[in-house]
C-alpha positions as a Python dict, from the first residue, in 0.01 Angstrom:
ca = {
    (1, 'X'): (0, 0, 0),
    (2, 'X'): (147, 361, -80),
    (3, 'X'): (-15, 664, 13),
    (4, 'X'): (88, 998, -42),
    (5, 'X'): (20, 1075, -392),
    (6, 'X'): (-306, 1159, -634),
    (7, 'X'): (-437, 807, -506),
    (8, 'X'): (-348, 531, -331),
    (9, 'X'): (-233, 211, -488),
    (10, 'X'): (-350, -130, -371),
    (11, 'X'): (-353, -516, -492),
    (12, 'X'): (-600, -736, -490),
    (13, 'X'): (-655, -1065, -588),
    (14, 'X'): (-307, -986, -821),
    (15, 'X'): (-402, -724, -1027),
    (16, 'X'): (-329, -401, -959),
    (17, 'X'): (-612, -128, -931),
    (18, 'X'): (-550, 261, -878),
    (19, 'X'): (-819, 440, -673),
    (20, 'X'): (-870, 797, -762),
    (21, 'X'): (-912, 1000, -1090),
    (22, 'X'): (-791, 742, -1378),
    (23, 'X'): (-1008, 413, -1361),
    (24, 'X'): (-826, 78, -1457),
    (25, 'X'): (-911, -21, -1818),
    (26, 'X'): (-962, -449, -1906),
    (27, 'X'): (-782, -581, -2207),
    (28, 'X'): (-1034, -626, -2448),
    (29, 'X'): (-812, -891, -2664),
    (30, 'X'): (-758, -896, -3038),
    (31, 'X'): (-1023, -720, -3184),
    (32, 'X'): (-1084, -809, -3559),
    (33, 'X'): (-1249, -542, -3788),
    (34, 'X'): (-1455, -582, -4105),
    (35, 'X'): (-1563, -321, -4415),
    (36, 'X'): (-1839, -352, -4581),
    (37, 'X'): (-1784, -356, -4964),
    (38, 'X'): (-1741, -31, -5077),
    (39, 'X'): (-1727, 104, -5429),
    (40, 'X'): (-1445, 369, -5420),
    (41, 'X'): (-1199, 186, -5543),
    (42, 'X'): (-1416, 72, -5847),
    (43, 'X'): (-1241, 347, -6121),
    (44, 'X'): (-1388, 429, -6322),
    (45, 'X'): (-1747, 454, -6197),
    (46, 'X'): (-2011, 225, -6394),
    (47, 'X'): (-2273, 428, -6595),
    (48, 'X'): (-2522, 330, -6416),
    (49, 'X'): (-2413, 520, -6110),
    (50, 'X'): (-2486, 901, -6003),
    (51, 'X'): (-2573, 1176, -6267),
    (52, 'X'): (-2296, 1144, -6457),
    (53, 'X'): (-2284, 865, -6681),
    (54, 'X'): (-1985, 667, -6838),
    (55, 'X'): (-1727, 892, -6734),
    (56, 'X'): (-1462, 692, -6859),
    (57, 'X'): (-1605, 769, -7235),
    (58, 'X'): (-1427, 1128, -7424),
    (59, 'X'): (-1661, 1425, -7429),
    (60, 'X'): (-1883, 1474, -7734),
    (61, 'X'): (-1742, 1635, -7998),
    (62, 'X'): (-1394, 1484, -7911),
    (63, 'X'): (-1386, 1263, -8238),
    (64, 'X'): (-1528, 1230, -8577),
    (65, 'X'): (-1885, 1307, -8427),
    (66, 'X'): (-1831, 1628, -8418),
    (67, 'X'): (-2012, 1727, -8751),
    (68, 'X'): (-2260, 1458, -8719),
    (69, 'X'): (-2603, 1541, -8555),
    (70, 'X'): (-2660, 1357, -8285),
    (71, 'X'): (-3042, 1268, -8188),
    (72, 'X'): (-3162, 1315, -7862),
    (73, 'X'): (-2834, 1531, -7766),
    (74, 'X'): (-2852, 1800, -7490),
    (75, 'X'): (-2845, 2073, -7735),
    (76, 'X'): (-3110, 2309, -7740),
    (77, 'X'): (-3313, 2212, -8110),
    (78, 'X'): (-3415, 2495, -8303),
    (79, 'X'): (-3667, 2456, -8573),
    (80, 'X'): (-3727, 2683, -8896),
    (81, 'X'): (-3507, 2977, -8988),
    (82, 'X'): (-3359, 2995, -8657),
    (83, 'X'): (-3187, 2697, -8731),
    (84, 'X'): (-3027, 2803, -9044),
    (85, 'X'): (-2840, 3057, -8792),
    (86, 'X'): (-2688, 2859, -8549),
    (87, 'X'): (-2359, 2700, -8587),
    (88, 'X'): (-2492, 2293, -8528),
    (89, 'X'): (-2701, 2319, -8885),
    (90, 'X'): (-2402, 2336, -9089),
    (91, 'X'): (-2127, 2076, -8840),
    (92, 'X'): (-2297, 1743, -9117),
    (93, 'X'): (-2138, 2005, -9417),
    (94, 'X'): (-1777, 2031, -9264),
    (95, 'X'): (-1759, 1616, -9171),
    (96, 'X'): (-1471, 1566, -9411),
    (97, 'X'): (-1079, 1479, -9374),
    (98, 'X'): (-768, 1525, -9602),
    (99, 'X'): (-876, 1215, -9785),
    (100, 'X'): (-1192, 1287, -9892),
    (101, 'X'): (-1103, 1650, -10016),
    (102, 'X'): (-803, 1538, -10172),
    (103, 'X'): (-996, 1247, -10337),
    (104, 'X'): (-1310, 1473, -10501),
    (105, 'X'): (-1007, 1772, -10580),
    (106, 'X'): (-834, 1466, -10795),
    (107, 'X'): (-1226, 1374, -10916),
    (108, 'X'): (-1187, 1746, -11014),
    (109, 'X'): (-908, 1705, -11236),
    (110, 'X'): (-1089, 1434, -11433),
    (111, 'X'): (-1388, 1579, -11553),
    (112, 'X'): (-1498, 1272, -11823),
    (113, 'X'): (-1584, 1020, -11511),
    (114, 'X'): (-1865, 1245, -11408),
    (115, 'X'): (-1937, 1024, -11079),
    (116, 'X'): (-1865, 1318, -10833),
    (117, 'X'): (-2257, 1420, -10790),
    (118, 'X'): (-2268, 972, -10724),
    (119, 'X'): (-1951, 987, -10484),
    (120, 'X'): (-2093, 1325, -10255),
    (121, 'X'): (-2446, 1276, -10305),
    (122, 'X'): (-2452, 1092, -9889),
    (123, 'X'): (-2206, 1378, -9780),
    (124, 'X'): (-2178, 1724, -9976),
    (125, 'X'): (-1930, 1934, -9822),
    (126, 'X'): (-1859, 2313, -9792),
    (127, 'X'): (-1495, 2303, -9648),
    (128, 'X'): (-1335, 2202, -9968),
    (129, 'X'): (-1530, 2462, -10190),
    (130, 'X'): (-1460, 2735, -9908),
    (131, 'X'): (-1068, 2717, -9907),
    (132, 'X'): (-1034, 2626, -10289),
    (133, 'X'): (-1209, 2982, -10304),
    (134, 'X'): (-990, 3089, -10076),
    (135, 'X'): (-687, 2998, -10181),
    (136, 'X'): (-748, 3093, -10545),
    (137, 'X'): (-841, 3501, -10405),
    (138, 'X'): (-487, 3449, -10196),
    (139, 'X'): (-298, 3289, -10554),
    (140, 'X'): (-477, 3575, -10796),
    (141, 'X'): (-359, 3814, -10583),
    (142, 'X'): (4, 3733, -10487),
    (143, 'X'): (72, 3598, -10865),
    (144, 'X'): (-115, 3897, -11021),
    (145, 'X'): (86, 4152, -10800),
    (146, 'X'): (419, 3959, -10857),
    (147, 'X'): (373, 3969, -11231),
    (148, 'X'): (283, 4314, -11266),
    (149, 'X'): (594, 4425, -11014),
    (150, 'X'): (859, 4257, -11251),
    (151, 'X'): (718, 4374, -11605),
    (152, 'X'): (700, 4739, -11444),
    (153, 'X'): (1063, 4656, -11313),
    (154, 'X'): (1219, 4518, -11644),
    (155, 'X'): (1031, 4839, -11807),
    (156, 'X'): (1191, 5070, -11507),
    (157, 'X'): (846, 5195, -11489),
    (158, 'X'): (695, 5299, -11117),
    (159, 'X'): (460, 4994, -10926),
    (160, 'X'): (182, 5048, -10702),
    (161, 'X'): (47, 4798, -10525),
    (162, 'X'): (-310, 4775, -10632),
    (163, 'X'): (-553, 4647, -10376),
    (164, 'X'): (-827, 4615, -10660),
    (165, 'X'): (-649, 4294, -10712),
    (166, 'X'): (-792, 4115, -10362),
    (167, 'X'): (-1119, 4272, -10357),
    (168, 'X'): (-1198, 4199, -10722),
    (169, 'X'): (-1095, 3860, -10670),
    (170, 'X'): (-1278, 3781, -10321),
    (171, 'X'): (-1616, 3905, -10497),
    (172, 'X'): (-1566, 3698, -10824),
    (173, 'X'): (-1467, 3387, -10687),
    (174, 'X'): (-1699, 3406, -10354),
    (175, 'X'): (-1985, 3587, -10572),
    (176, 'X'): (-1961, 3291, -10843),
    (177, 'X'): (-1977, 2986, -10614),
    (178, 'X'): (-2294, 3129, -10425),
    (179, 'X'): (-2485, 3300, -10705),
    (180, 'X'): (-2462, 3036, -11015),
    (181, 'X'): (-2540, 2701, -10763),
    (182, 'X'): (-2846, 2933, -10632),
    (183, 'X'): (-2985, 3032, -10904),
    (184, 'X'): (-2932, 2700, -11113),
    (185, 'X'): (-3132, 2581, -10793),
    (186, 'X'): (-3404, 2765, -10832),
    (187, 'X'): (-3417, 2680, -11246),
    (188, 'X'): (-3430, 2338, -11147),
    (189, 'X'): (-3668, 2340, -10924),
    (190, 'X'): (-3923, 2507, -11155),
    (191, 'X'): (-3831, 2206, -11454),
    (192, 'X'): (-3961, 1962, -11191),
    (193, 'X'): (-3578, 1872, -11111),
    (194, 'X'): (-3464, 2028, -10798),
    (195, 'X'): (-3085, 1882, -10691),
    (196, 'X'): (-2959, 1983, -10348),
    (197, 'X'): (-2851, 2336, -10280),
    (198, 'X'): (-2533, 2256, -10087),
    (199, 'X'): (-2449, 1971, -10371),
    (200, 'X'): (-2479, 2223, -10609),
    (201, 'X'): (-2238, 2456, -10364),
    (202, 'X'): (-1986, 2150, -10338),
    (203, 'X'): (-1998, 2042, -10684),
    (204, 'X'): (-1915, 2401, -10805),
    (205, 'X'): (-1673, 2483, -10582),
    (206, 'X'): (-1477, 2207, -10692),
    (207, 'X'): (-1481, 2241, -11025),
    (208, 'X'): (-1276, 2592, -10909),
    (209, 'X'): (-940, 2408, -10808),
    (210, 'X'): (-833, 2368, -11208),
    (211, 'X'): (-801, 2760, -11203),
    (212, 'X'): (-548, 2752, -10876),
    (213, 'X'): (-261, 2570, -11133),
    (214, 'X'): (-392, 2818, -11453),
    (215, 'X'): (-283, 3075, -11252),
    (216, 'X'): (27, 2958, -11124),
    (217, 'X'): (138, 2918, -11522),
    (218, 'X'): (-15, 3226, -11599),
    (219, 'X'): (338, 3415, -11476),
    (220, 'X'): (529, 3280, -11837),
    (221, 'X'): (503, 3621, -12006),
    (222, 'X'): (356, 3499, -12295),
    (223, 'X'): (9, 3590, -12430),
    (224, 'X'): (-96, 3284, -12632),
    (225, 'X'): (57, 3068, -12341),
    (226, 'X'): (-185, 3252, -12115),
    (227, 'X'): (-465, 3194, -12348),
    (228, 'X'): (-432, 2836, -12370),
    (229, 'X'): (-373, 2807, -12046),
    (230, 'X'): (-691, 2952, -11937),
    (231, 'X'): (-913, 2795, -12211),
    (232, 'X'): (-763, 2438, -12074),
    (233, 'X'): (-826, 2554, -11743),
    (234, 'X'): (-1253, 2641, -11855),
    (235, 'X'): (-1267, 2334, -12069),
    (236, 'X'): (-1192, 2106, -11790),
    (237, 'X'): (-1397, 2325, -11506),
    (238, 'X'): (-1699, 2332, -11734),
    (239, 'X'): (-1710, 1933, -11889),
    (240, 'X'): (-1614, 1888, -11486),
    (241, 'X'): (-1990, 2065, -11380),
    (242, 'X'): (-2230, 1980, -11733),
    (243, 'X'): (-2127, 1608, -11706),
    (244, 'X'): (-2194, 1562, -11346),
    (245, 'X'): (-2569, 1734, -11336),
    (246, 'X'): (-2627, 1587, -11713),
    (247, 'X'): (-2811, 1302, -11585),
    (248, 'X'): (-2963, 1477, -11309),
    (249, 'X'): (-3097, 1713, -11526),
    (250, 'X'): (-3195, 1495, -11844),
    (251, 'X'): (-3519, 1428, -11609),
    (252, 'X'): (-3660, 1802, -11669),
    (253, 'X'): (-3766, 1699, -12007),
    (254, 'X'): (-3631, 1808, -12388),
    (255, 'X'): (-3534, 2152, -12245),
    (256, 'X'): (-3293, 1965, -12043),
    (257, 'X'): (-2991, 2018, -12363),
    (258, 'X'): (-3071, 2370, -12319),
    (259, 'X'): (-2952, 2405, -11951),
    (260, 'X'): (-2657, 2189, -11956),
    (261, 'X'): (-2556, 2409, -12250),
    (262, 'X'): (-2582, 2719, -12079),
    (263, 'X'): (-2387, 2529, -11780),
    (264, 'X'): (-2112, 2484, -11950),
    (265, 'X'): (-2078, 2782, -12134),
    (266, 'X'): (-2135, 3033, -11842),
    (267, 'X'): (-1828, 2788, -11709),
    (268, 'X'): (-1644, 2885, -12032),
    (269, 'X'): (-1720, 3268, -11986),
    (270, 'X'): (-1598, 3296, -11621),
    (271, 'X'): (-1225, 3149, -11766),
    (272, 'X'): (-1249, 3425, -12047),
    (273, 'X'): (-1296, 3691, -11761),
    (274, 'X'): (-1035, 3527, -11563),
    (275, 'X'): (-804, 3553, -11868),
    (276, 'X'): (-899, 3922, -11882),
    (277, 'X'): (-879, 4041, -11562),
    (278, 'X'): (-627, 3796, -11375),
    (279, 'X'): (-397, 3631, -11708),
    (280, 'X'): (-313, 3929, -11857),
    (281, 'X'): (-74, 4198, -11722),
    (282, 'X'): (-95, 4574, -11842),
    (283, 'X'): (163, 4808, -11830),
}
């Protein structure tokens, strides 16, 4: 026994026991402790779990589904004209790789197959025709300025940089591809024909690439060159466009020689104004 301090110590039965403030505590033995199954270290998540569903998958718009339209999608649907003004209506129109624009621009260059309305008619495109257009306003100007610059510098006559040259360009090339496909649209349509407006936009927007080499050849300084180069250059574009909508448009009846005539010569006149304005340099 031992007194004296916070408590006093004492021993019964052999175990010792403290009297006072801190109580003795048993030995509970080896105590064995169980989980119940838990899901956290289940990565990723099934879909069938919380609000958000298969998050292992890559968000929309991640792959090739990015120009397709998706049904039942959480994007707002707009019906009507509205729809024509938002950005998802035209995502099916841009759904196109290298491949496929380098495949229809080679389809270009051989206009006697005439399969190219066959080959787009599940997927017309507007990225092709928008950068062929694009590039040719970037080639007409820099070739047509670069031309001009060296016959005024062999001559030793002053340059000026003429800005006509972009503008002029932008509005033929841009002006053609949208105003010839819509109103050859709206011809068809009234022969009991109609053809889709953006194959009509595809179709003559590729029949533009023959013009982007034309011009490239148009810098040998000679005039007949240039003349031959460009009538090539309309030949092709214009056999390219009246062969592929010839038997689309044999269906409006006997008229139907008369408008893939005038398709391929208002073809041949746009080369002839190209050859004008773009092949020939004044000084």
């Amino acid at each position: 026994m031992m007194s004296g301090g916070v408590g006093k110590y004492t021993h019964i039965d052999n175990q010792p026991q403290v009297s006072g403030s801190v109580p003795a505590v048993p030995d509970p033995g080896h105590v064995t402790v169980q989980f119940t199954d838990s899901n956290l270290q289940t990565f990723p998540p099934s879909g069938s779990q919380g609000k958000i569903s298969g998050g292992s998958h890559p968000p929309r718009d991640a792959d090739d589904t990015f120009s397709k339209p998706i049904s039942g999608s959480d994007e707002p649907q707009q019906g009507g004209w509205f729809r024509t003004f938002t950005i998802a209506a035209y995502k099916p129109y841009f759904d196109v790789d290298t491949t496929d624009v380098l495949e229809r621009i080679k389809d270009s260059l051989f206009p006697f197959r005439g399969t190219f309305t066959e080959k787009t008619a599940n997927n017309p495109d507007l990225y092709g025709p928008f950068w062929i257009c694009t590039t040719l306003i970037f080639v007409a100007a820099s070739i047509g300025t670069f031309v001009t610059y060296i016959a005024h510098k062999l001559q030793k006559k002053e340059w000026n940089y003429d800005i006509n040259l972009v503008t002029w360009s932008a509005g033929v090339f841009y002006g053609y591809v949208l105003l010839v496909p819509l109103a050859l649209y709206v011809i068809l349509k009234y022969f009991s024909a109609p053809s889709g407006l953006i194959q009509l936009f595809c179709l003559y927007g590729y029949s533009l690439f023959v013009f982007i080499p034309a011009l490239c050849l148009s810098v040998v300084p000679l005039e007949i060159f240039r003349w031959v180069i460009a009538g090539v250059a309309g030949f092709m574009s214009a056999t390219f466009v009246a062969l592929n909508l010839r038997a689309h448009i044999m269906s409006a009846g006997e008229r139907w020689f008369l408008i893939v005539a005038g398709i391929f010569l208002l073809q041949l006149a746009l080369s002839v104004v190209l050859k004008l304005y773009l092949f020939t340099v004044t000084v």
